[in-house]
PDB file of C-alpha atoms in Angstrom:
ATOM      1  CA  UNK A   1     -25.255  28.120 -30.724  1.00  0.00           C
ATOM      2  CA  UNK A   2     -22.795  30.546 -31.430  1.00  0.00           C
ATOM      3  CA  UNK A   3     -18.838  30.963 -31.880  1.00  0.00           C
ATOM      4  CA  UNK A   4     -18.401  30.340 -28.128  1.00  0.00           C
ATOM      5  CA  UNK A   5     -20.261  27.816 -27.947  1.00  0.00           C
ATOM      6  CA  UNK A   6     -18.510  24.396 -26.757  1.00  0.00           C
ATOM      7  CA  UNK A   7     -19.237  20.869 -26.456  1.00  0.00           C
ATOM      8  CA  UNK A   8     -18.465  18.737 -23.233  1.00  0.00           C
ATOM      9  CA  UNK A   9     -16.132  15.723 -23.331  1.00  0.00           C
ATOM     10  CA  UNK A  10     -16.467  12.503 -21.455  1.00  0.00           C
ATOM     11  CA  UNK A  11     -13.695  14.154 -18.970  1.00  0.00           C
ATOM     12  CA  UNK A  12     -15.799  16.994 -18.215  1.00  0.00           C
ATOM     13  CA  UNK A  13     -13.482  19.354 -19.956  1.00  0.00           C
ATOM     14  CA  UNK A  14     -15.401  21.366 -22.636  1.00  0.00           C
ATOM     15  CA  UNK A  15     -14.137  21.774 -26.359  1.00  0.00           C
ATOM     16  CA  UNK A  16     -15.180  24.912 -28.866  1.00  0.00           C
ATOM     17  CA  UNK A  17     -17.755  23.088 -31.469  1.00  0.00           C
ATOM     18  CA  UNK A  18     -15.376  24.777 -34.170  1.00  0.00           C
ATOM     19  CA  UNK A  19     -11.922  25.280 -35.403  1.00  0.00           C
ATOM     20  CA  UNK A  20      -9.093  26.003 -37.521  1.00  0.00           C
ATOM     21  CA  UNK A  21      -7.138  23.334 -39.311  1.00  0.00           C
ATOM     22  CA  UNK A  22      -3.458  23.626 -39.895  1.00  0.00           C
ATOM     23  CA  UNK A  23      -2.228  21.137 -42.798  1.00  0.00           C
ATOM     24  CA  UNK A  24      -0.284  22.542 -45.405  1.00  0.00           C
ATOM     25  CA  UNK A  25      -1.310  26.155 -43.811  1.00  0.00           C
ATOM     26  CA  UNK A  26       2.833  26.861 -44.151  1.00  0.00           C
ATOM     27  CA  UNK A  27       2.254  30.293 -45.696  1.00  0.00           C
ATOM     28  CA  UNK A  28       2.442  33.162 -43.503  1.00  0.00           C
ATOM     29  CA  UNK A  29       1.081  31.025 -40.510  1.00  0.00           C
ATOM     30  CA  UNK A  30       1.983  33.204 -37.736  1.00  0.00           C
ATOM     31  CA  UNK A  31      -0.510  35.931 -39.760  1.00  0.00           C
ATOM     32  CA  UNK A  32      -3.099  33.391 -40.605  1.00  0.00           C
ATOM     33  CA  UNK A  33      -3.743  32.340 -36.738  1.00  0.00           C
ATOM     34  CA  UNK A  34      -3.511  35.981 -35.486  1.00  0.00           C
ATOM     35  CA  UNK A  35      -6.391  36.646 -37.657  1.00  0.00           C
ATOM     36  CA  UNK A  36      -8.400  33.902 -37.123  1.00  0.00           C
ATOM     37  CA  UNK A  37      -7.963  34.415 -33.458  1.00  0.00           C
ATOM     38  CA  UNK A  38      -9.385  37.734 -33.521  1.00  0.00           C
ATOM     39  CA  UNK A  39     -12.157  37.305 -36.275  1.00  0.00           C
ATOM     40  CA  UNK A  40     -13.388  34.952 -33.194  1.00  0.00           C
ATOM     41  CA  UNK A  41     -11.512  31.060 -33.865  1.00  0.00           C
ATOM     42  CA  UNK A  42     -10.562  29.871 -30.008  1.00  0.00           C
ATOM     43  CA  UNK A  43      -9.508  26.080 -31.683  1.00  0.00           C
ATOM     44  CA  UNK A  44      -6.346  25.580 -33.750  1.00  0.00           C
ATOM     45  CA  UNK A  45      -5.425  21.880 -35.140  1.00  0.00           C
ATOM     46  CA  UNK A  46      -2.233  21.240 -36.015  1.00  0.00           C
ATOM     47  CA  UNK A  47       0.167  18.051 -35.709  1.00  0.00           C
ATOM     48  CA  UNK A  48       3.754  17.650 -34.741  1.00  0.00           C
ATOM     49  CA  UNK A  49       4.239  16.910 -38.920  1.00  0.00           C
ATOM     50  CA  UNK A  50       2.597  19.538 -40.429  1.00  0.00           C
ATOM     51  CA  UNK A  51       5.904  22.072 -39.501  1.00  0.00           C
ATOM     52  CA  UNK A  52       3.195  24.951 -38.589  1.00  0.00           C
ATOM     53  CA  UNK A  53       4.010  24.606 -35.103  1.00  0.00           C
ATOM     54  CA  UNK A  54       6.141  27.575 -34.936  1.00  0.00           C
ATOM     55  CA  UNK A  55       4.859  30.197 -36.779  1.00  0.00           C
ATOM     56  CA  UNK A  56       1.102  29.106 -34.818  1.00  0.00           C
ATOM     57  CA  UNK A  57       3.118  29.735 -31.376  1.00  0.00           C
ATOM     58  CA  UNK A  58       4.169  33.300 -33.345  1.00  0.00           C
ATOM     59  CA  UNK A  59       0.322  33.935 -34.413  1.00  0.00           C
ATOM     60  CA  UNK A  60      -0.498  33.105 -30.701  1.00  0.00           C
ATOM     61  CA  UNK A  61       1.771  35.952 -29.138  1.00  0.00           C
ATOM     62  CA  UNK A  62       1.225  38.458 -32.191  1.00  0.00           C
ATOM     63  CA  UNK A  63      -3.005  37.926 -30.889  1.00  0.00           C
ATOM     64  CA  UNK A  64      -2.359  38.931 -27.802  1.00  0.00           C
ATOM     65  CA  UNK A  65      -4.629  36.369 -26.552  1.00  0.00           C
ATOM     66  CA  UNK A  66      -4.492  34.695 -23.331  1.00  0.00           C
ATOM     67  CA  UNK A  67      -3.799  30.651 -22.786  1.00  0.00           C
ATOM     68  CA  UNK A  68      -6.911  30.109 -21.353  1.00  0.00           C
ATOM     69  CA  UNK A  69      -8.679  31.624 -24.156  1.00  0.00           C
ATOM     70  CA  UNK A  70      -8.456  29.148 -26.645  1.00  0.00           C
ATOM     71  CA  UNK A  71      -8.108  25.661 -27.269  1.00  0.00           C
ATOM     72  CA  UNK A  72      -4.974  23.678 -29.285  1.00  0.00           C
ATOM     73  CA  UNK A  73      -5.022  20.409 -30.466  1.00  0.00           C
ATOM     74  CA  UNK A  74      -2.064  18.809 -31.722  1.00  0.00           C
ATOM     75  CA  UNK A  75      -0.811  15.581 -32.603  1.00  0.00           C
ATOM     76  CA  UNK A  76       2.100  12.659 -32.476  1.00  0.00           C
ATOM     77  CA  UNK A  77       3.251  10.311 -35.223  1.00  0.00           C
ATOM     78  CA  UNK A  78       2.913   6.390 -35.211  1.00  0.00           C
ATOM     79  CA  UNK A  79       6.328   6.354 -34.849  1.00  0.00           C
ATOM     80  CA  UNK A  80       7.588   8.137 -32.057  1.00  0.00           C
ATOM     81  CA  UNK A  81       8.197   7.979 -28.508  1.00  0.00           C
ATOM     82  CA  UNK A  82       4.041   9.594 -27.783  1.00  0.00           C
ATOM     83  CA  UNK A  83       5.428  11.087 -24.544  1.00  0.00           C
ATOM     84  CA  UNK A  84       8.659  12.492 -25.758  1.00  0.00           C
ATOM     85  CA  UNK A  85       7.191  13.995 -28.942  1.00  0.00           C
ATOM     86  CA  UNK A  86       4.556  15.714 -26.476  1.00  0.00           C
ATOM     87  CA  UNK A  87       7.066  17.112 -25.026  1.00  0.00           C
ATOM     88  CA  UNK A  88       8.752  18.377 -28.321  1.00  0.00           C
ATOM     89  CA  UNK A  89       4.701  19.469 -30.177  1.00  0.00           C
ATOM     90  CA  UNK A  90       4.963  21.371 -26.827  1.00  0.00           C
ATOM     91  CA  UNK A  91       8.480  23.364 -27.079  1.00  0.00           C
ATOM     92  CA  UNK A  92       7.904  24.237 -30.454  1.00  0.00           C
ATOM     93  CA  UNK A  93       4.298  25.696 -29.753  1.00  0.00           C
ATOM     94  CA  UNK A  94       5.824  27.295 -26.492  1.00  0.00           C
ATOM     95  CA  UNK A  95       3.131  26.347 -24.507  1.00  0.00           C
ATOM     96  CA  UNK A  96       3.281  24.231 -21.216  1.00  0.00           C
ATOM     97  CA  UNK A  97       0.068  21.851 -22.205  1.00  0.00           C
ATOM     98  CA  UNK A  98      -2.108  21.171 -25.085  1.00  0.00           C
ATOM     99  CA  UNK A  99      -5.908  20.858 -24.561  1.00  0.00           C
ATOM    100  CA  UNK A 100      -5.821  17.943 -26.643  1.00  0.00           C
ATOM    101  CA  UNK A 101      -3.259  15.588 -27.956  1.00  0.00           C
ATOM    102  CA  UNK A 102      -4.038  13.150 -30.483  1.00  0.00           C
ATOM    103  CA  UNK A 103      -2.438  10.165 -31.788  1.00  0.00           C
ATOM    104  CA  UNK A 104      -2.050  10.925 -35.622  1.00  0.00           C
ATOM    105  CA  UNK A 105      -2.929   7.676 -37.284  1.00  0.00           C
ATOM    106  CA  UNK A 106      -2.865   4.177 -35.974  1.00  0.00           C
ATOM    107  CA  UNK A 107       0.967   2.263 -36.445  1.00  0.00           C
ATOM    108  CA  UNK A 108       1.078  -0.095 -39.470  1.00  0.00           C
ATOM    109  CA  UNK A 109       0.623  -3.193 -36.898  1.00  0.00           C
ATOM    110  CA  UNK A 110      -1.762  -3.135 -34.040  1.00  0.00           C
ATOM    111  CA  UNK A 111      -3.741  -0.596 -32.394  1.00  0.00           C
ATOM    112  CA  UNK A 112      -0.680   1.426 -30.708  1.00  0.00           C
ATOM    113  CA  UNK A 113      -1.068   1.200 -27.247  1.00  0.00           C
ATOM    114  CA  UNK A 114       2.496   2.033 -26.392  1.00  0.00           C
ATOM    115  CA  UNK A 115       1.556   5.055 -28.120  1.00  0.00           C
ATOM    116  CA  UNK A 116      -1.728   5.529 -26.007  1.00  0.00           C
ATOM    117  CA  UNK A 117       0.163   4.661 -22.592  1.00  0.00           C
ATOM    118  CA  UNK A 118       2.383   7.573 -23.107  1.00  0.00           C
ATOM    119  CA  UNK A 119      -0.049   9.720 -23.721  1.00  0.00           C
ATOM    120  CA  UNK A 120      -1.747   8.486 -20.960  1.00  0.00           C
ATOM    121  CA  UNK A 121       1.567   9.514 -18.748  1.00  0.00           C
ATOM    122  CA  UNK A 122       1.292  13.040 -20.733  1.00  0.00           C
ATOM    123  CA  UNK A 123      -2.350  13.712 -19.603  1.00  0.00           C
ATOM    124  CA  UNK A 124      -1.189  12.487 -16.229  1.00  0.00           C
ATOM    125  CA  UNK A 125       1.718  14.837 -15.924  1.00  0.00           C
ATOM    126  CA  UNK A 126      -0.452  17.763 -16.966  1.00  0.00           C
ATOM    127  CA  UNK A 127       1.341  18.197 -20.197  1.00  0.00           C
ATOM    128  CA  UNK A 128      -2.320  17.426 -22.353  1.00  0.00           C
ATOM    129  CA  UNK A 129      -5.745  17.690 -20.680  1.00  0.00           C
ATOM    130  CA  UNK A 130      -7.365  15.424 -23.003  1.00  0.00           C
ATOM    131  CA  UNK A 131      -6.308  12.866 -25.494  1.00  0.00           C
ATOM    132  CA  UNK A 132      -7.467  11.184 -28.028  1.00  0.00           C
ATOM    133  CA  UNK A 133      -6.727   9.544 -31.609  1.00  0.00           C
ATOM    134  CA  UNK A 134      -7.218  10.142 -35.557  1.00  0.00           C
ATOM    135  CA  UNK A 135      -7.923   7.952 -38.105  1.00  0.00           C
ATOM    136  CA  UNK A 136      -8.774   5.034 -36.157  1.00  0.00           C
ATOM    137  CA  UNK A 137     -11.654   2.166 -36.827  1.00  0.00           C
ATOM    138  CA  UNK A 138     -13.951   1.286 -34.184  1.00  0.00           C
ATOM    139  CA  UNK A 139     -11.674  -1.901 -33.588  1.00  0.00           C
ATOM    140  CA  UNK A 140      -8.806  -0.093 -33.120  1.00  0.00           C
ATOM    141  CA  UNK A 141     -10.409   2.163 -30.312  1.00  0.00           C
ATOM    142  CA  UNK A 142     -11.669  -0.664 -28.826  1.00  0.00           C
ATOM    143  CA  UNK A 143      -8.265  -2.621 -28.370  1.00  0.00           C
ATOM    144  CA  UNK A 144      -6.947   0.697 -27.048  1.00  0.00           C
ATOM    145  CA  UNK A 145      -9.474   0.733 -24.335  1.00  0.00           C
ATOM    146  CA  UNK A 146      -9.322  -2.952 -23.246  1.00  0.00           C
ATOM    147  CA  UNK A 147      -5.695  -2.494 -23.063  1.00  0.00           C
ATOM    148  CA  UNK A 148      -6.059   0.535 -20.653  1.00  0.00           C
ATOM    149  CA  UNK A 149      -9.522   1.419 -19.718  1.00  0.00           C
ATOM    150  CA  UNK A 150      -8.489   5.122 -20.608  1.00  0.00           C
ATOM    151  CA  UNK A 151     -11.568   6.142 -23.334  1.00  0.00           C
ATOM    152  CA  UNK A 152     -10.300   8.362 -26.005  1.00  0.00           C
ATOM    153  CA  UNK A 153     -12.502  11.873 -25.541  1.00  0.00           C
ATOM    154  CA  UNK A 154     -11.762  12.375 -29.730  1.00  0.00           C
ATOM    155  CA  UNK A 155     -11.608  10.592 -32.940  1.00  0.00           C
ATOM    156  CA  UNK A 156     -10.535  13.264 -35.533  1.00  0.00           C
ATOM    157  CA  UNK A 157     -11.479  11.378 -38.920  1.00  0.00           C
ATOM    158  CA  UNK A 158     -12.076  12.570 -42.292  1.00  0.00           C
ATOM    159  CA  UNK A 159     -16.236  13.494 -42.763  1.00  0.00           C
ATOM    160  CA  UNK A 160     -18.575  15.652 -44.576  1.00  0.00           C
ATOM    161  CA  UNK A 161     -21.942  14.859 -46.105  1.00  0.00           C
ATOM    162  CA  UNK A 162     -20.156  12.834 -48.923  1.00  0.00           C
ATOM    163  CA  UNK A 163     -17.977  10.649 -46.924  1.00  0.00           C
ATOM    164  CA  UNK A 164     -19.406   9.580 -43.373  1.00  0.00           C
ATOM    165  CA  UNK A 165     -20.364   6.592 -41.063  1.00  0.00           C
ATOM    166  CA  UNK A 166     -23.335   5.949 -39.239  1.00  0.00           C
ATOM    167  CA  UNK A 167     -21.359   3.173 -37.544  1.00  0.00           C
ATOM    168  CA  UNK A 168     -18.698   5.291 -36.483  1.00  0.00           C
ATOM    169  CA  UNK A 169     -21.148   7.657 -35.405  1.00  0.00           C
ATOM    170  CA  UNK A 170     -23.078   5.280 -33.032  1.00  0.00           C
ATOM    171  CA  UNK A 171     -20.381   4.200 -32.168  1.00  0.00           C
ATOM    172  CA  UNK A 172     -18.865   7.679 -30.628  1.00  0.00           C
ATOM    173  CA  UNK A 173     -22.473   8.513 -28.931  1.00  0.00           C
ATOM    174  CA  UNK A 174     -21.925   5.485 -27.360  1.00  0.00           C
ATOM    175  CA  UNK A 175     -18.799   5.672 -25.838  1.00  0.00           C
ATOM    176  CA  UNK A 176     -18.835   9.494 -25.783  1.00  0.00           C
ATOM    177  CA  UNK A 177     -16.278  10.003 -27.779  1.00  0.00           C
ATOM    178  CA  UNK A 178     -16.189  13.475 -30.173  1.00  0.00           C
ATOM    179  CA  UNK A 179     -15.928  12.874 -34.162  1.00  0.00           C
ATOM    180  CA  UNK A 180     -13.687  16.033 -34.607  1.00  0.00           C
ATOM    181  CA  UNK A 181     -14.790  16.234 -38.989  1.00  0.00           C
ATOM    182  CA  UNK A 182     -11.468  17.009 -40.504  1.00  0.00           C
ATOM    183  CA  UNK A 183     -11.426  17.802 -44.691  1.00  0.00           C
ATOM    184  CA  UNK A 184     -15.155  19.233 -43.864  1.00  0.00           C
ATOM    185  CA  UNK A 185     -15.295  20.926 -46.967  1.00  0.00           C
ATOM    186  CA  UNK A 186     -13.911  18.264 -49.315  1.00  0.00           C
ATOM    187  CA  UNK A 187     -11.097  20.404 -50.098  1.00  0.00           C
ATOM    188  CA  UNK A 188     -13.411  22.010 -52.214  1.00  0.00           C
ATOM    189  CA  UNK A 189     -13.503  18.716 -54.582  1.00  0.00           C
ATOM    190  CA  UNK A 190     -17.744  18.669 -53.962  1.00  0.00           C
ATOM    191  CA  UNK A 191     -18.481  22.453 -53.435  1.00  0.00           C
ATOM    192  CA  UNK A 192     -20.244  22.096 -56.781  1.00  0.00           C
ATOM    193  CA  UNK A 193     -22.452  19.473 -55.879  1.00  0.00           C
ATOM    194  CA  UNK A 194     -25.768  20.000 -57.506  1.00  0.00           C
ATOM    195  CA  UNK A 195     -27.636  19.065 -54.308  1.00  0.00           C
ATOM    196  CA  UNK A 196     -25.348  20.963 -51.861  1.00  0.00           C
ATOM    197  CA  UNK A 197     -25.504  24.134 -54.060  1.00  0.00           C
ATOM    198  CA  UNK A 198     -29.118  24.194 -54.295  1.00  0.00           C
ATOM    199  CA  UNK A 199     -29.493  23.945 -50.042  1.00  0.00           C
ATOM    200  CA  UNK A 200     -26.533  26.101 -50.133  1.00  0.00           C
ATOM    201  CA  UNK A 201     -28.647  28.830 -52.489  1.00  0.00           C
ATOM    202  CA  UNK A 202     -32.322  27.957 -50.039  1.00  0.00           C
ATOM    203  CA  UNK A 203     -30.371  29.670 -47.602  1.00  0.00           C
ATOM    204  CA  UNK A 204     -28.545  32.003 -48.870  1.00  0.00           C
ATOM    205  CA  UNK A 205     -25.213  30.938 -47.572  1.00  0.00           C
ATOM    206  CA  UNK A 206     -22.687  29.235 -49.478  1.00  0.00           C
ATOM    207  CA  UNK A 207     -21.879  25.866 -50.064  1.00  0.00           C
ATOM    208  CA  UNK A 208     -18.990  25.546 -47.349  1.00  0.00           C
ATOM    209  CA  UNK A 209     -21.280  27.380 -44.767  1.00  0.00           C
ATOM    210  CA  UNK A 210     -24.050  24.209 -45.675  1.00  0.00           C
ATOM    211  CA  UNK A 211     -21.091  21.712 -45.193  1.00  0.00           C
ATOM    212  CA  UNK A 212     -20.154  23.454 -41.381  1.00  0.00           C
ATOM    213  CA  UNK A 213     -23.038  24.017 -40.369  1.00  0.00           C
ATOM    214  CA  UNK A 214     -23.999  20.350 -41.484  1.00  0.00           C
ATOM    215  CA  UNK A 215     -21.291  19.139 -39.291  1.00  0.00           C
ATOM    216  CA  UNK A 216     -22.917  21.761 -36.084  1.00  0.00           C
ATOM    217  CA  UNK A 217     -26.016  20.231 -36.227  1.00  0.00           C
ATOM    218  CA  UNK A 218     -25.434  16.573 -36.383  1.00  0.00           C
ATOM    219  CA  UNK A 219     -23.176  17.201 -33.306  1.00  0.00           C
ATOM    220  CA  UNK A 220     -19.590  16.446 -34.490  1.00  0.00           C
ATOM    221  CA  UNK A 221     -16.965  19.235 -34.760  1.00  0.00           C
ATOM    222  CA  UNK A 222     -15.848  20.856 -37.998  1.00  0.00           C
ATOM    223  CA  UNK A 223     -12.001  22.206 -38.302  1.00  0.00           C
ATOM    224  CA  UNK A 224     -11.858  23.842 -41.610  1.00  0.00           C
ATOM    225  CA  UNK A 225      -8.369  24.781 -42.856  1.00  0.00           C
ATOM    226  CA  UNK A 226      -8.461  28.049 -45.259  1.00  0.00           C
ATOM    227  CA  UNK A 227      -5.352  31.192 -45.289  1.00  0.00           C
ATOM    228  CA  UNK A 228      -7.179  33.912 -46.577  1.00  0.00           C
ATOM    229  CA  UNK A 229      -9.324  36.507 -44.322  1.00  0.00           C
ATOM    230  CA  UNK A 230     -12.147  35.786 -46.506  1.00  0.00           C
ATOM    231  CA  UNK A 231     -12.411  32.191 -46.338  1.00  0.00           C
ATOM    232  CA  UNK A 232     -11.487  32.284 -42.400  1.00  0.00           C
ATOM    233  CA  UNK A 233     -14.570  34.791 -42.350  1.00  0.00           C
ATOM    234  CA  UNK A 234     -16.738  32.844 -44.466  1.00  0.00           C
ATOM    235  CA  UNK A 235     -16.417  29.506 -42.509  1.00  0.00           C
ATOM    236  CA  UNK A 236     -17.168  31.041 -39.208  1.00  0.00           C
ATOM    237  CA  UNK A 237     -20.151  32.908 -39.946  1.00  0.00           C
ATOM    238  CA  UNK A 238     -22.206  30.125 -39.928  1.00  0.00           C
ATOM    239  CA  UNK A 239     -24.009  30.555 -36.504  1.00  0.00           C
ATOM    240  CA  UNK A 240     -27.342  32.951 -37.845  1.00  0.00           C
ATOM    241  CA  UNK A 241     -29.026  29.949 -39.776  1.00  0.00           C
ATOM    242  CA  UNK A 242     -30.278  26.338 -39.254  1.00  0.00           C
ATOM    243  CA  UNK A 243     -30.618  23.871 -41.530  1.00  0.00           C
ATOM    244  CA  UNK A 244     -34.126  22.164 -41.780  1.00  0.00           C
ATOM    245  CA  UNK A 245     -34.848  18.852 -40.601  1.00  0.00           C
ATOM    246  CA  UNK A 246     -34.978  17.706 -44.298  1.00  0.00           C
ATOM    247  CA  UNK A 247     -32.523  19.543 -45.248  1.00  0.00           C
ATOM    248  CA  UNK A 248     -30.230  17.647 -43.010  1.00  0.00           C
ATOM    249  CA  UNK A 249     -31.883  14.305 -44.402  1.00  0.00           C
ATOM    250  CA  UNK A 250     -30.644  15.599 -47.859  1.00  0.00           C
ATOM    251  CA  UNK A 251     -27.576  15.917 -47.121  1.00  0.00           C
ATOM    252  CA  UNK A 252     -26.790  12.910 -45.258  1.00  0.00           C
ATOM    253  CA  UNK A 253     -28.166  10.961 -48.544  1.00  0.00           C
ATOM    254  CA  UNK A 254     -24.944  12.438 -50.201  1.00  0.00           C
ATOM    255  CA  UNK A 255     -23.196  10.055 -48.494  1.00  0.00           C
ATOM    256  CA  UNK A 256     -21.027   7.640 -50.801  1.00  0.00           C
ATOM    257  CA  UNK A 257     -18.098   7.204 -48.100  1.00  0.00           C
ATOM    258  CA  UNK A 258     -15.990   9.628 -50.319  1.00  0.00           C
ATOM    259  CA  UNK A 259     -12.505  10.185 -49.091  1.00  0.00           C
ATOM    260  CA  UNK A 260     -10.192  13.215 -50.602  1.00  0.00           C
ATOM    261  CA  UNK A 261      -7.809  10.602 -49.524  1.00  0.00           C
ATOM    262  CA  UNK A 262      -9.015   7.787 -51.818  1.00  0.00           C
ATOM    263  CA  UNK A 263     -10.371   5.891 -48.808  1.00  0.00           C
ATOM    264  CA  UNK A 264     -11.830   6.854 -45.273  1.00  0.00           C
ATOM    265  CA  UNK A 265      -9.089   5.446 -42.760  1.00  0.00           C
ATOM    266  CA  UNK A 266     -11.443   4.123 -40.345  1.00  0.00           C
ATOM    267  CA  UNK A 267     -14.155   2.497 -42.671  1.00  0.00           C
TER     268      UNK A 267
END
């Protein structure tokens, strides 16, 4: 496993096992994603709310890379029109499709299949390759899918060592759907775990290198968020160790469904 290493999707389209989160990342974005692209990132996360859009379509052109070299997720709100606001995630990005397009979080009522059929007509029209959702239980998936048949290839969800579910993970082998780990690292509310530190020390990496790496090996895909070149290096060089088997077991002990949010969306 290494930075170009990717993970296939029930479509047969292929993902990068790691990214870069966007939220709050509003300070010199355009600078922030033109480094991480070249320090080796090919996955940016961002959402149609997050107002990042435009300075990541600015980091895109100042990298010089090419569309086919890397992979952007992005995502629409419970409330809008999903197709239209596709549309709109894509003007503002100046790009022509997204590699994945999530719904954001489920509507306050029901599962949001008007939401999923028009990303359905997206994918169909080219405009996303893949979609998916965030934040949603294994009910609301399900309702989703009997309404359309169309399986979601993603569930981006809050999870780290701290705050997981085996449910949710069964669940996604299952149906082979992604967990996409958002908040990986807690932001940094458990970097001082005893526990963590002690693995983190065993190996001589840090404790956000344990948490990514974590997320690598139990085969669910990490987007970090950090702004400065350090912490964009840090998180990324986590591809010349392996956690032991126990190690792992350690870790997913920690778990005490902790949310940075209060409570994890789809428990």
């Amino acid at each position: 496993m290494d930075q170009k290493t990717e993970i296939m999707l029930h479509t047969g389209n292929k993902m990068p096992v790691l990214g870069l989160g966007t939220w709050q990342l509003t300070d010199d974005t355009a600078e922030t994603i033109a480094t991480a692209l070249k320090l080796g990132y090919r996955m940016i996360d961002t959402s149609g709310d997050y107002g990042t859009q435009p300075g990541i379509a600015d980091g895109i052109n100042r990298s010089g890379i090419e569309r086919a070299d890397f992979y952007l997720v992005t995502k629409v709100e419970e409330v809008d029109d999903a197709y239209q606001a596709t549309r709109k995630n894509l003007d503002e990005l100046q790009l022509d499709y997204a590699d994945l397009m999530l719904i954001h979080r489920p509507p306050r009522t029901g599962a949001g299949e008007d939401l999923w059929r028009g990303l359905i007509r997206a994918k169909e029209e080219g405009l996303a390759k893949d979609i998916g959702v965030s934040n949603y239980s294994i009910d609301l998936m399900d309702a989703l899918i009997d309404a359309t048949g169309e399986v979601p290839t993603v569930n981006q969800i809050e999870w780290s060592p701290f705050g997981h579910s085996d449910d949710m993970l069964r669940y996604a082998k299952e149906k082979q759907i992604v967990i996409q780990a958002y908040s990986p690292l807690t932001r940094t509310k458990r970097l001082r775990d005893e526990t963590l530190t002690k693995i983190a020390a065993k190996y001589g990496k840090s404790p956000t290198q344990v948490l990514v790496r974590w997320n690598l090996q139990r085969g669910t895909v990490p987007i970090p968020k950090a702004n400065q070149r350090q912490h964009l290096e840090e998180n990324i060089d986590v591809f010349d160790f392996d956690l032991g088997e126990g190690d792992l077991k350690t870790l997913d002990g920690l778990n005490e469904r902790y949310s940075s949010l209060g409570t994890l969306p789809y428990s």
